[in-house]
PDB file of C-alpha atoms in Angstrom:
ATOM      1  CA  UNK A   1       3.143  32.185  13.035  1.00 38.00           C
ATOM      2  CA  UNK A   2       3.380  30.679   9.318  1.00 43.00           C
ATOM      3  CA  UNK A   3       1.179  34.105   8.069  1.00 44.00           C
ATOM      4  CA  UNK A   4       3.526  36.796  10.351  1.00 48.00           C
ATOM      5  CA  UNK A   5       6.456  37.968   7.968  1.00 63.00           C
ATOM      6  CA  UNK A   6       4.123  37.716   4.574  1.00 78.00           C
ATOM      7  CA  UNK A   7       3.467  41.042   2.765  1.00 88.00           C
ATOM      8  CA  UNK A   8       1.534  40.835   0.081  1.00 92.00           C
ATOM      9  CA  UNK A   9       2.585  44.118  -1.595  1.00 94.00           C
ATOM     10  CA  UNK A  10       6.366  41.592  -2.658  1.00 94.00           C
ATOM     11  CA  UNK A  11       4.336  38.929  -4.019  1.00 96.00           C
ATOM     12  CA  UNK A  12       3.812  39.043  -7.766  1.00 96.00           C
ATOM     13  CA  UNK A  13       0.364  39.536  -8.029  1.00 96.00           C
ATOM     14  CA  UNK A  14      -2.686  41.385  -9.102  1.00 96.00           C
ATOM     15  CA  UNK A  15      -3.304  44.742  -6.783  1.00 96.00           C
ATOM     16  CA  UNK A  16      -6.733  42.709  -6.316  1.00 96.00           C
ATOM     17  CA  UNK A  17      -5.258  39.455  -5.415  1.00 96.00           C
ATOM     18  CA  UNK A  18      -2.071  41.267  -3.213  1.00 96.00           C
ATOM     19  CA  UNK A  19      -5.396  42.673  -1.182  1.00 95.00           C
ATOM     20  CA  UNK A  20      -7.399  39.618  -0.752  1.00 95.00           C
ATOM     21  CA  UNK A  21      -4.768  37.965   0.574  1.00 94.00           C
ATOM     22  CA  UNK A  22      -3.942  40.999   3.085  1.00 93.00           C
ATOM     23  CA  UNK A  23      -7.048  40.224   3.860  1.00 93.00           C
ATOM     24  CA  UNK A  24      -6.903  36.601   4.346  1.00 93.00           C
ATOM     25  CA  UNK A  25      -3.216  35.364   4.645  1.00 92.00           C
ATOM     26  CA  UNK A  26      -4.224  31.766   3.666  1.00 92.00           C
ATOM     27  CA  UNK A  27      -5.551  32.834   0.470  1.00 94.00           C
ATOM     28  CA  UNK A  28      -2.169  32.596  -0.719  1.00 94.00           C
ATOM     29  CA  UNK A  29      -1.968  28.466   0.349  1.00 95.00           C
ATOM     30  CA  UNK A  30      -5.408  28.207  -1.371  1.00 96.00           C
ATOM     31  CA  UNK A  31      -6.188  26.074  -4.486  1.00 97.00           C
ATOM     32  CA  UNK A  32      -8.131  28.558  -6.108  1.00 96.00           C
ATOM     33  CA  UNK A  33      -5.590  31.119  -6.421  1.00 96.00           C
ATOM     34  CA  UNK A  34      -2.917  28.726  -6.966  1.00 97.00           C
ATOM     35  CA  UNK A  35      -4.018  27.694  -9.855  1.00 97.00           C
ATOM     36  CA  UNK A  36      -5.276  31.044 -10.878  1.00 97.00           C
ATOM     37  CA  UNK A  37      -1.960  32.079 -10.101  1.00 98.00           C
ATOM     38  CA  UNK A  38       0.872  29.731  -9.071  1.00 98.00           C
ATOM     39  CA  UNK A  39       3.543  32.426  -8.057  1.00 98.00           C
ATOM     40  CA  UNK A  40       2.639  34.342  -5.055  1.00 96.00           C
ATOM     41  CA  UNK A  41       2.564  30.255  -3.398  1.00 96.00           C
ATOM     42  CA  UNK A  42       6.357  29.423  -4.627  1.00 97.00           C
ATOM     43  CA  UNK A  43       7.274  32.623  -3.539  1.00 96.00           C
ATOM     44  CA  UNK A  44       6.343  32.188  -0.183  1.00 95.00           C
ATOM     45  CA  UNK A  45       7.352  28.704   0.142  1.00 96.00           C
ATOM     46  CA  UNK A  46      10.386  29.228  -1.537  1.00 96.00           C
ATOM     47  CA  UNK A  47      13.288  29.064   1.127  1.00 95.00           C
ATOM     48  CA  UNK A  48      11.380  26.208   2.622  1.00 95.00           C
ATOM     49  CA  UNK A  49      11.248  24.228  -0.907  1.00 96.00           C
ATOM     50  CA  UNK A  50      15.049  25.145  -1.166  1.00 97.00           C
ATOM     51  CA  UNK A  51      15.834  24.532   2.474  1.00 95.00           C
ATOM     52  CA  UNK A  52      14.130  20.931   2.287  1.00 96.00           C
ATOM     53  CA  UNK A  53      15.955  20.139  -1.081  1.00 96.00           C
ATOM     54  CA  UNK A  54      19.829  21.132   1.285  1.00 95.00           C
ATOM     55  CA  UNK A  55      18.882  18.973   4.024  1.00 94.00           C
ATOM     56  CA  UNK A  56      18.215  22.347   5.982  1.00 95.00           C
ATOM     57  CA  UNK A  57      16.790  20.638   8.911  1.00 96.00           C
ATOM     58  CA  UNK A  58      17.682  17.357  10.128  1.00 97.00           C
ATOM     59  CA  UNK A  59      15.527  13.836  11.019  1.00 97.00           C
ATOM     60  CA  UNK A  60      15.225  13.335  14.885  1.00 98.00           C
ATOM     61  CA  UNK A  61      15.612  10.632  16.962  1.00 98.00           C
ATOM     62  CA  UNK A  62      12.109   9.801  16.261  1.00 98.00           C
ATOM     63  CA  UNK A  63      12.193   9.696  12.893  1.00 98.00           C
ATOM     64  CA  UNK A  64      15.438   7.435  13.418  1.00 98.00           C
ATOM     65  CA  UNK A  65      13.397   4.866  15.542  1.00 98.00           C
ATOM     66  CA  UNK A  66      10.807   4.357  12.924  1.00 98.00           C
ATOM     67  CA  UNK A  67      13.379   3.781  10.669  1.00 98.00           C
ATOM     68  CA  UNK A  68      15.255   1.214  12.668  1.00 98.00           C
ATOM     69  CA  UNK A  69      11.244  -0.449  13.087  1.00 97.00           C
ATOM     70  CA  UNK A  70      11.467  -1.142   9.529  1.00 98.00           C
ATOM     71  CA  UNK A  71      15.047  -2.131   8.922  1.00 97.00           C
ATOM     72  CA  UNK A  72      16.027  -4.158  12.070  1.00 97.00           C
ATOM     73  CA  UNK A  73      12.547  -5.658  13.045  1.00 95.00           C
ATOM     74  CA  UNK A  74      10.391  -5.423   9.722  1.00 95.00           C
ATOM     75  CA  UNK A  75       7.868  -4.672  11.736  1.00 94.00           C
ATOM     76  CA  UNK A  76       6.963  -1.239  10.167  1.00 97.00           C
ATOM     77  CA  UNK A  77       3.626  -1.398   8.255  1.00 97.00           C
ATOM     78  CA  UNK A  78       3.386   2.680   7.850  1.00 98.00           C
ATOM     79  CA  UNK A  79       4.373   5.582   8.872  1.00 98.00           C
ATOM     80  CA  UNK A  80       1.448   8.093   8.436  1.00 98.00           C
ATOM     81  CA  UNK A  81       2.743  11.582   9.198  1.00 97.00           C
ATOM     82  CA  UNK A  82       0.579  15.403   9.583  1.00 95.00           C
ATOM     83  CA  UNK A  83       4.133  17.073   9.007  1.00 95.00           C
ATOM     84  CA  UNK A  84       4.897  18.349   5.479  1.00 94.00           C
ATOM     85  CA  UNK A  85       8.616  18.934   6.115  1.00 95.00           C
ATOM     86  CA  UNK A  86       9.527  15.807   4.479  1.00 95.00           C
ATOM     87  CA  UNK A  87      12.402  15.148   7.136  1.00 96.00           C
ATOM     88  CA  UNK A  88      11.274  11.600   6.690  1.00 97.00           C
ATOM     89  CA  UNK A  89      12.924  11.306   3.595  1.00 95.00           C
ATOM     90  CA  UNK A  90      16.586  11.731   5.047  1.00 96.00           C
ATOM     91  CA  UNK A  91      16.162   8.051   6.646  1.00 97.00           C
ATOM     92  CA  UNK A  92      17.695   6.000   4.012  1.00 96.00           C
ATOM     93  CA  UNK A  93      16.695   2.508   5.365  1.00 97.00           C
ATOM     94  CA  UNK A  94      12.888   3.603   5.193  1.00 97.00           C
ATOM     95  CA  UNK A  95      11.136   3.166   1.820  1.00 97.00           C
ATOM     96  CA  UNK A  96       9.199   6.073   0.238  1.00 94.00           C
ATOM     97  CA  UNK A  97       6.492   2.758   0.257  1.00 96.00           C
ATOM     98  CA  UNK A  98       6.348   2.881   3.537  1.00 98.00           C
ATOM     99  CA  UNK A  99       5.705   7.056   4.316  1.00 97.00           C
ATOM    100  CA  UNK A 100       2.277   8.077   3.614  1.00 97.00           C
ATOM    101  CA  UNK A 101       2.316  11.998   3.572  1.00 96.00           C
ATOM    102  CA  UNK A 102      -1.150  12.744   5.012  1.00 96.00           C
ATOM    103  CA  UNK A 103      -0.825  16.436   4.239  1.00 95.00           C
ATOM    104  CA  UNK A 104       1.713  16.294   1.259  1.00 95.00           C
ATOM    105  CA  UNK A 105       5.612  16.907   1.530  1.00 96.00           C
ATOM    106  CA  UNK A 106       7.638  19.675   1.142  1.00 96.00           C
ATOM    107  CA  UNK A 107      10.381  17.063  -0.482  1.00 95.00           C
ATOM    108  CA  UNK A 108       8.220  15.754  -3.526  1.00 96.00           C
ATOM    109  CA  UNK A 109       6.630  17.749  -6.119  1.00 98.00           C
ATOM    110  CA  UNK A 110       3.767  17.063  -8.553  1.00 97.00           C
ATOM    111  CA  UNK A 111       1.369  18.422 -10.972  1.00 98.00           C
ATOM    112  CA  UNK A 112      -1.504  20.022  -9.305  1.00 97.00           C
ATOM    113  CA  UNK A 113      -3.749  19.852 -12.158  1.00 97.00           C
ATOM    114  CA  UNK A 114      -2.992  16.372 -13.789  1.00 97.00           C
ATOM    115  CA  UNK A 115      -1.038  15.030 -11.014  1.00 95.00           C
ATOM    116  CA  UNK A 116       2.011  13.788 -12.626  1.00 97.00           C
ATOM    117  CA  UNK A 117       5.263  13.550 -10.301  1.00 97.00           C
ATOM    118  CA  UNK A 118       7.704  15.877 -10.922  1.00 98.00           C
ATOM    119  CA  UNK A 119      11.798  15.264 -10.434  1.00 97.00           C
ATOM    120  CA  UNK A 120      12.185  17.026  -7.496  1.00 97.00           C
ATOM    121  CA  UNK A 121      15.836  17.827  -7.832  1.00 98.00           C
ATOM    122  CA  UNK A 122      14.773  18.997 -11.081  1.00 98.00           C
ATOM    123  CA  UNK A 123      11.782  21.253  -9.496  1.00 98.00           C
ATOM    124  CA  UNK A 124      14.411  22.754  -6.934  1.00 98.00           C
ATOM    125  CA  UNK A 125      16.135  24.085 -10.040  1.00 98.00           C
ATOM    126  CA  UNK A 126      13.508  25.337 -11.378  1.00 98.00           C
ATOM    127  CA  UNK A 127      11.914  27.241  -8.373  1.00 98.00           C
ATOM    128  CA  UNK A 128      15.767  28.516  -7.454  1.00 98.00           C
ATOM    129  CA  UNK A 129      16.443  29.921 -11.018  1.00 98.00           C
ATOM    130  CA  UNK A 130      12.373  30.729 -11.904  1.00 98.00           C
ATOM    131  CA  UNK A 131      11.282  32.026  -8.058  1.00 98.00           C
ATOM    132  CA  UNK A 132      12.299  35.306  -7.111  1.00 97.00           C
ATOM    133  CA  UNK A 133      13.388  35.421  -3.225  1.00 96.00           C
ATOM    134  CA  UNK A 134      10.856  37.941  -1.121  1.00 94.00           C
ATOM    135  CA  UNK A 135      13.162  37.925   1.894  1.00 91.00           C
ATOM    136  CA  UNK A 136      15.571  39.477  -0.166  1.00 91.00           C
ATOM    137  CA  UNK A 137      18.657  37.167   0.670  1.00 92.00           C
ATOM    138  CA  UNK A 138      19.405  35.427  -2.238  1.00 95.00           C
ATOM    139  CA  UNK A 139      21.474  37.238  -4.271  1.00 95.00           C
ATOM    140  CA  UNK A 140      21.407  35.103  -7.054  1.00 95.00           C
ATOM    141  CA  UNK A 141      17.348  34.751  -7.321  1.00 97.00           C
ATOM    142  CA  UNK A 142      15.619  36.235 -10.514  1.00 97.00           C
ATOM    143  CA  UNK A 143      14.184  39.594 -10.047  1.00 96.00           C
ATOM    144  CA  UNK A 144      10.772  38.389 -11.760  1.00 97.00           C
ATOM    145  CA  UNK A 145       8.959  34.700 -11.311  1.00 98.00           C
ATOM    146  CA  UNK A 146       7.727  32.822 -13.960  1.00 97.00           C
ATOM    147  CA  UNK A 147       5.463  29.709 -13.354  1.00 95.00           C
ATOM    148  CA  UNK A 148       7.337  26.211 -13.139  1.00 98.00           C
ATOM    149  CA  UNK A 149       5.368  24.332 -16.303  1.00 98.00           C
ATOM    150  CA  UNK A 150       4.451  20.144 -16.255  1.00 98.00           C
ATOM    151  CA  UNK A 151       6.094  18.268 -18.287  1.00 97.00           C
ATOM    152  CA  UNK A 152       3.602  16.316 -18.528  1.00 97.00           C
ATOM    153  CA  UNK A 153       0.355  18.629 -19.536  1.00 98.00           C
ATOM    154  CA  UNK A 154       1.795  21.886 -19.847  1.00 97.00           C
ATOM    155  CA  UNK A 155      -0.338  23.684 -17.082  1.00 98.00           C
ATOM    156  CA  UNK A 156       2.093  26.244 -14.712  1.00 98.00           C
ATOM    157  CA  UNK A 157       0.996  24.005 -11.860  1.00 98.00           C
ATOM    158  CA  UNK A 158       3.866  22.175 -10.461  1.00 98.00           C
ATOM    159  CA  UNK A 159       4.753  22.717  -6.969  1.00 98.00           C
ATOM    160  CA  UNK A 160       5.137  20.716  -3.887  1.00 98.00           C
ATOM    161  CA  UNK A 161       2.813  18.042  -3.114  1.00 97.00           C
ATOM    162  CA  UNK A 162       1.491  19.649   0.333  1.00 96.00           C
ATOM    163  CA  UNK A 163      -2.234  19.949   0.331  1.00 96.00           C
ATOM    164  CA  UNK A 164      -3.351  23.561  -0.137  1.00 96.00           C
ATOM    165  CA  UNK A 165      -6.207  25.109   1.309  1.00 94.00           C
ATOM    166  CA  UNK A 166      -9.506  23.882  -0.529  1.00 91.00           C
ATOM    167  CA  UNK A 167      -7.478  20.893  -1.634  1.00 91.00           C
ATOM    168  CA  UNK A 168      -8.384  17.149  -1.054  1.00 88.00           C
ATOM    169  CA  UNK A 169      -6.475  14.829   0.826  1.00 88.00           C
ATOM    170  CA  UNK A 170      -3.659  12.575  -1.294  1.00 91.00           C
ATOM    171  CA  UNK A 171      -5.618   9.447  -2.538  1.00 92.00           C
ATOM    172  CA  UNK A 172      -2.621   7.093  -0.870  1.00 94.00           C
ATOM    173  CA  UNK A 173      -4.114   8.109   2.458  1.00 95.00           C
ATOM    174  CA  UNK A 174      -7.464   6.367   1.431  1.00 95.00           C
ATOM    175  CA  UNK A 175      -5.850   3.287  -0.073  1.00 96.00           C
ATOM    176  CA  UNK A 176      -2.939   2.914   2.474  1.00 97.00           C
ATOM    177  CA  UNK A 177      -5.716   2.997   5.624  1.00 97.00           C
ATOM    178  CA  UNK A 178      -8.102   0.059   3.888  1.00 96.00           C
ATOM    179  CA  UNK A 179      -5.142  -1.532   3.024  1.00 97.00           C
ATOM    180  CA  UNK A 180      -3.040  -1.276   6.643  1.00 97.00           C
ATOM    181  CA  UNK A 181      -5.723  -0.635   9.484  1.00 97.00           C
ATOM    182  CA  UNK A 182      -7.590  -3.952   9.191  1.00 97.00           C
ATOM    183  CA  UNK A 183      -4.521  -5.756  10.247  1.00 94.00           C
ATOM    184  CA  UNK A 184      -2.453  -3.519  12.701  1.00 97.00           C
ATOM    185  CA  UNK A 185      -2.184  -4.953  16.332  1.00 96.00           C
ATOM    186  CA  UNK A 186      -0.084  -1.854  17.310  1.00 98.00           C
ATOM    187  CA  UNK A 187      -0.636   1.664  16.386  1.00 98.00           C
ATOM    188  CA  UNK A 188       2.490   3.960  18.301  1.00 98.00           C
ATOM    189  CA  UNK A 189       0.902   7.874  18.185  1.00 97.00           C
ATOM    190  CA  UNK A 190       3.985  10.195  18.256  1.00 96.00           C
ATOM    191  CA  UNK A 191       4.132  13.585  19.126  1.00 92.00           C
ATOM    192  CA  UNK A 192       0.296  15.032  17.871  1.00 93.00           C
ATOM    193  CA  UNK A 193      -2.998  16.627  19.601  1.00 94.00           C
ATOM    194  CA  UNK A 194      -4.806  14.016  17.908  1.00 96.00           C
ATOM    195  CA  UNK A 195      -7.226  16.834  17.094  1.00 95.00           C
ATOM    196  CA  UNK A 196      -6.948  17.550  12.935  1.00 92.00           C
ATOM    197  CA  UNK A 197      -8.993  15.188  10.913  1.00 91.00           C
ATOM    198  CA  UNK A 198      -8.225  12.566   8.969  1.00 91.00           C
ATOM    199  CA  UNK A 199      -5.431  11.604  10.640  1.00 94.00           C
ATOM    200  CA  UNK A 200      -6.839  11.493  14.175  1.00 96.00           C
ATOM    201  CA  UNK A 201      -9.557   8.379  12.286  1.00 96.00           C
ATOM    202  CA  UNK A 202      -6.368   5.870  12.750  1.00 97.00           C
ATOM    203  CA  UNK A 203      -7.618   5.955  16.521  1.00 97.00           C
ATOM    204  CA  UNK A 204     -10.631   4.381  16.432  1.00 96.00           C
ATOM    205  CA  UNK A 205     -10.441   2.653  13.033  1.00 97.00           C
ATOM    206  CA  UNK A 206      -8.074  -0.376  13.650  1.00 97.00           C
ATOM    207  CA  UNK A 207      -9.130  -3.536  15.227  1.00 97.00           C
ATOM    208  CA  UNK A 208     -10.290  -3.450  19.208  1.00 95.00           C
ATOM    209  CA  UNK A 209      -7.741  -5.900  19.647  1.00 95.00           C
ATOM    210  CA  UNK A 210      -4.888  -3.259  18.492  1.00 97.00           C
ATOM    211  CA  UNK A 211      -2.647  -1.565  21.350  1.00 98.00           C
ATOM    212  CA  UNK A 212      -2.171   1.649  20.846  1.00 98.00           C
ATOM    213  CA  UNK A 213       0.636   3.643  22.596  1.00 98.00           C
ATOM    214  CA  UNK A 214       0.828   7.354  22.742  1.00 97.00           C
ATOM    215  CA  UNK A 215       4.146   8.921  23.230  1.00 97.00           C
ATOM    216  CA  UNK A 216       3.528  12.536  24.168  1.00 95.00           C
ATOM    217  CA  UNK A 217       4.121  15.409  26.723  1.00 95.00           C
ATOM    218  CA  UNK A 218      -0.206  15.470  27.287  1.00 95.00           C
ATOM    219  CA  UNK A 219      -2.715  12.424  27.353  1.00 96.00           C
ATOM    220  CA  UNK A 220      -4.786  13.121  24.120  1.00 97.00           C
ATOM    221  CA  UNK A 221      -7.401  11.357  22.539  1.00 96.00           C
ATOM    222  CA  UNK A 222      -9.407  10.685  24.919  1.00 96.00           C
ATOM    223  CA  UNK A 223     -12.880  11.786  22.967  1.00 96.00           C
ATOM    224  CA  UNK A 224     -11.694   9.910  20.448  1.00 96.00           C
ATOM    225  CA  UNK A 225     -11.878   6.519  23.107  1.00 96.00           C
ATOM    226  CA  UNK A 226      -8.310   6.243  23.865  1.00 97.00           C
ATOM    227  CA  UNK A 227      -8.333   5.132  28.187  1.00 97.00           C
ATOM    228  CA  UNK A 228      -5.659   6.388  30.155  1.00 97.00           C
ATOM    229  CA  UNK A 229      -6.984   5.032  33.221  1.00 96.00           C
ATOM    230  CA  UNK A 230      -5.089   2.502  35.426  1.00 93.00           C
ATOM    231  CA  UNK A 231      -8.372  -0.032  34.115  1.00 94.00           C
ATOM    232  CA  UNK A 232      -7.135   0.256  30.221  1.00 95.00           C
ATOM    233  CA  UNK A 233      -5.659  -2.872  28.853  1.00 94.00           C
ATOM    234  CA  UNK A 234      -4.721  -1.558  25.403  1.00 96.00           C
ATOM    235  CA  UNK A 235      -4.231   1.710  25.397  1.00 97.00           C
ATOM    236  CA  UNK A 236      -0.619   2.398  26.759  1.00 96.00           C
ATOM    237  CA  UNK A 237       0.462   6.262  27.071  1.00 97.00           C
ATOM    238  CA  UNK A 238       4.966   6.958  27.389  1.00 97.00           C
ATOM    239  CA  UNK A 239       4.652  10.205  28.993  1.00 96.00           C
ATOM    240  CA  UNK A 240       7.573  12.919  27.291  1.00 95.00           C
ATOM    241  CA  UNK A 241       8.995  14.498  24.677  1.00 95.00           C
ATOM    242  CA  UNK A 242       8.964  11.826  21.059  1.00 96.00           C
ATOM    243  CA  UNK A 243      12.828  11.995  20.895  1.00 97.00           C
ATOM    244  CA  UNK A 244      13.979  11.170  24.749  1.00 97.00           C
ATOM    245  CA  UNK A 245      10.837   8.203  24.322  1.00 97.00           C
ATOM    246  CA  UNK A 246      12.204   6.572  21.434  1.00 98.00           C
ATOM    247  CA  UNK A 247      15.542   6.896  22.100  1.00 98.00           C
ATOM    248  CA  UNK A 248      14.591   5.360  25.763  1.00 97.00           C
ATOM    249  CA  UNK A 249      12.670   2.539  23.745  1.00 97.00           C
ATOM    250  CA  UNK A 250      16.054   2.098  21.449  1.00 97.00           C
ATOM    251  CA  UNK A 251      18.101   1.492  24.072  1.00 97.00           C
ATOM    252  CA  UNK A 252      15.731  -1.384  25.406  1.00 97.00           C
ATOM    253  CA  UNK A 253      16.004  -2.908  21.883  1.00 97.00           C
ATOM    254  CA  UNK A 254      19.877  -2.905  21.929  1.00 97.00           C
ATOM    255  CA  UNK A 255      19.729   0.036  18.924  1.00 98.00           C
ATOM    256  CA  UNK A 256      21.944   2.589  20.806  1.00 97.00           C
ATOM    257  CA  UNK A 257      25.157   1.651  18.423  1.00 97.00           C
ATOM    258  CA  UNK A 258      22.564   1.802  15.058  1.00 98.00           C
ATOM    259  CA  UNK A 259      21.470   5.720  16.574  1.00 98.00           C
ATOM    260  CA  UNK A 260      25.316   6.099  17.068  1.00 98.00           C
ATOM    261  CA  UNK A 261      26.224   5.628  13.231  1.00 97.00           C
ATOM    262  CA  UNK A 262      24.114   8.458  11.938  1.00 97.00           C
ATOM    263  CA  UNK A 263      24.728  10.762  14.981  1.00 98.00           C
ATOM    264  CA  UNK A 264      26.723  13.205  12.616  1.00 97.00           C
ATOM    265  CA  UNK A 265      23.304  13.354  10.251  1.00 97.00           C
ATOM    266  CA  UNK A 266      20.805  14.308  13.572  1.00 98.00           C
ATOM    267  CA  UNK A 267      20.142  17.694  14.926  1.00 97.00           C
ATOM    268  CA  UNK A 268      22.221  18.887  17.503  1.00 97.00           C
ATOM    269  CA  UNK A 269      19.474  18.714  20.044  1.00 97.00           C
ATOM    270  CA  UNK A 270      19.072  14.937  19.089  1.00 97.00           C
ATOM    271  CA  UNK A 271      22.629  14.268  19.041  1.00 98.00           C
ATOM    272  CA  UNK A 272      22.910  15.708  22.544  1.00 98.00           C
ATOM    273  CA  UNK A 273      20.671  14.124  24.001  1.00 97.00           C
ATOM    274  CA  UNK A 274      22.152  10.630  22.194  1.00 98.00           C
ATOM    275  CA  UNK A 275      25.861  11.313  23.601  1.00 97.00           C
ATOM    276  CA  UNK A 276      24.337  11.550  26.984  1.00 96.00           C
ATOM    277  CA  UNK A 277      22.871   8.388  26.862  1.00 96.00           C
ATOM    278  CA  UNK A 278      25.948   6.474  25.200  1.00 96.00           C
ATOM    279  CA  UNK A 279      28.002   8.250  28.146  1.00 95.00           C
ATOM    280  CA  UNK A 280      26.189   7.065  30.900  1.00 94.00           C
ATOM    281  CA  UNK A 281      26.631   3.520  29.073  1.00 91.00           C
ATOM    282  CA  UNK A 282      29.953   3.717  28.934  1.00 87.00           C
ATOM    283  CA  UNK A 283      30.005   5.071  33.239  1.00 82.00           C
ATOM    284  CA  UNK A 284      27.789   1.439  33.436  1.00 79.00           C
ATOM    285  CA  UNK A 285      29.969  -0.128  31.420  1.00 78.00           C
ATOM    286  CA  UNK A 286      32.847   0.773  33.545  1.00 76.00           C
ATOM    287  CA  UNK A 287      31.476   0.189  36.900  1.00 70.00           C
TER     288      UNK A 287
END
């Protein structure tokens, strides 16, 4: 789990502080005591920070069929994502306009107490050169932390933009749903239990007249009125995993050879599963 390896006694923090968070783990993704004290959050989050900033992990297939929605239909209003791994951002073609970050991102950074965007190249820097490493395998971390200071106010309070326990919700998310849900006529649910508020609203606050098609390895939903019945005449469910869906879904749209130009820049589990598929096009092909 995300609380398993932590040990409070290797954050820097007050003996008080290292025990209310032995106490209660999340204490150390909570507003309060981030911005009573900043470092015992970077240090925790610091090889994912760093690991977002080198392209660590990869954008899936998934994320690649959104993309291709925006760039060879225009057809992409939003893409309104729970995950904070900011994986997103890889897809070149998609505009940071069109991601709305309904939890924050691990690959932006901001000011928590005035808000102001930090650079986050510049950030990474800052939190590989200011953040000292708790797992012990950087050998070039600092030995000590120090807080990463805004630019813009001067508090220590600049870290990612993910929402931290106690936090509110990004004010995009507010604007981007008045704004987009009064005119979708298809809303395509990828990959989530549908069960963690806000996010699960989308459901039941676009038109009656929108489709909606869930793409996912369980029906889910369903007390939030989406009808998987054999009666349901806008609620469409793609049973399986998000990746073999879309890339399914991309090969009805004629997007295999778009999925084959970034197949270096995919997982290996993504790429797999697209040089199966461009195989067994080529054994069609040949028959």
């Amino acid at each position: 789990g995300l609380y398993d390896p932590l040990r409070p006694e290797l954050l820097t923090a007050t003996d008080l502080e290292r025990e209310l968070i032995r106490d209660e783990p999340t204490l150390a993704l909570d507003k309060g005591m981030f911005l009573r004290n900043p470092l015992p959050m970077l240090e925790l989050k610091r090889d994912f920070i760093l690991g977002t900033h080198q392209s660590r992990w990869k954008a899936t297939l998934a994320h690649r069929f959104v993309e291709l929605l925006h760039s060879k239909l225009g057809k992409l209003t939003r893409l309104y994502t729970q995950n904070i791994d900011g994986l997103e951002l890889q897809c070149r073609d998609l505009p940071e306009e069109k991601i709305v970050n309904v939890h924050g991102s691990m690959g932006r950074a901001a000011c928590e107490v005035c808000e102001a965007e930090a650079n986050f190249d510049d950030f990474c820097s800052k939190v590989r050169s200011s953040i000292k490493d708790i797992t012990g395998m950087d050998a070039d971390a600092p030995r000590e932390s120090t807080p990463i200071v805004c630019e813009a106010c001067g508090a220590p309070a600049v870290k990612p933009t993910i929402v931290l326990f106690r936090g509110s919700m990004p004010k995009e998310f507010h604007a981007r749903t008045a704004e987009d849900l009064p005119q979708c006529d298809l809303l395509i649910i990828m990959g989530t239990s549908l069960t963690v508020a806000p996010a699960n609203s989308l459901v039941y606050r676009i038109p009656p007249t929108c489709l909606r098609m869930v793409m996912n390895n369980e029906k889910v939903g369903r007390r939030l009125g989406i009808d998987y019945s054999e009666n349901s005449i806008r609620d469409c469910f793609a049973h399986g995993h998000s990746d073999v869906v879309c890339l399914d879904l991309a090969e009805k749209m004629g997007w295999l050879d778009d999925l084959e130009a970034v197949i270096d820049e995919l997982p290996e589990s993504s790429a797999q599963l697209l040089r199966e598929r461009l195989n067994e096009r080529e054994d069609d092909d040949a028959m």
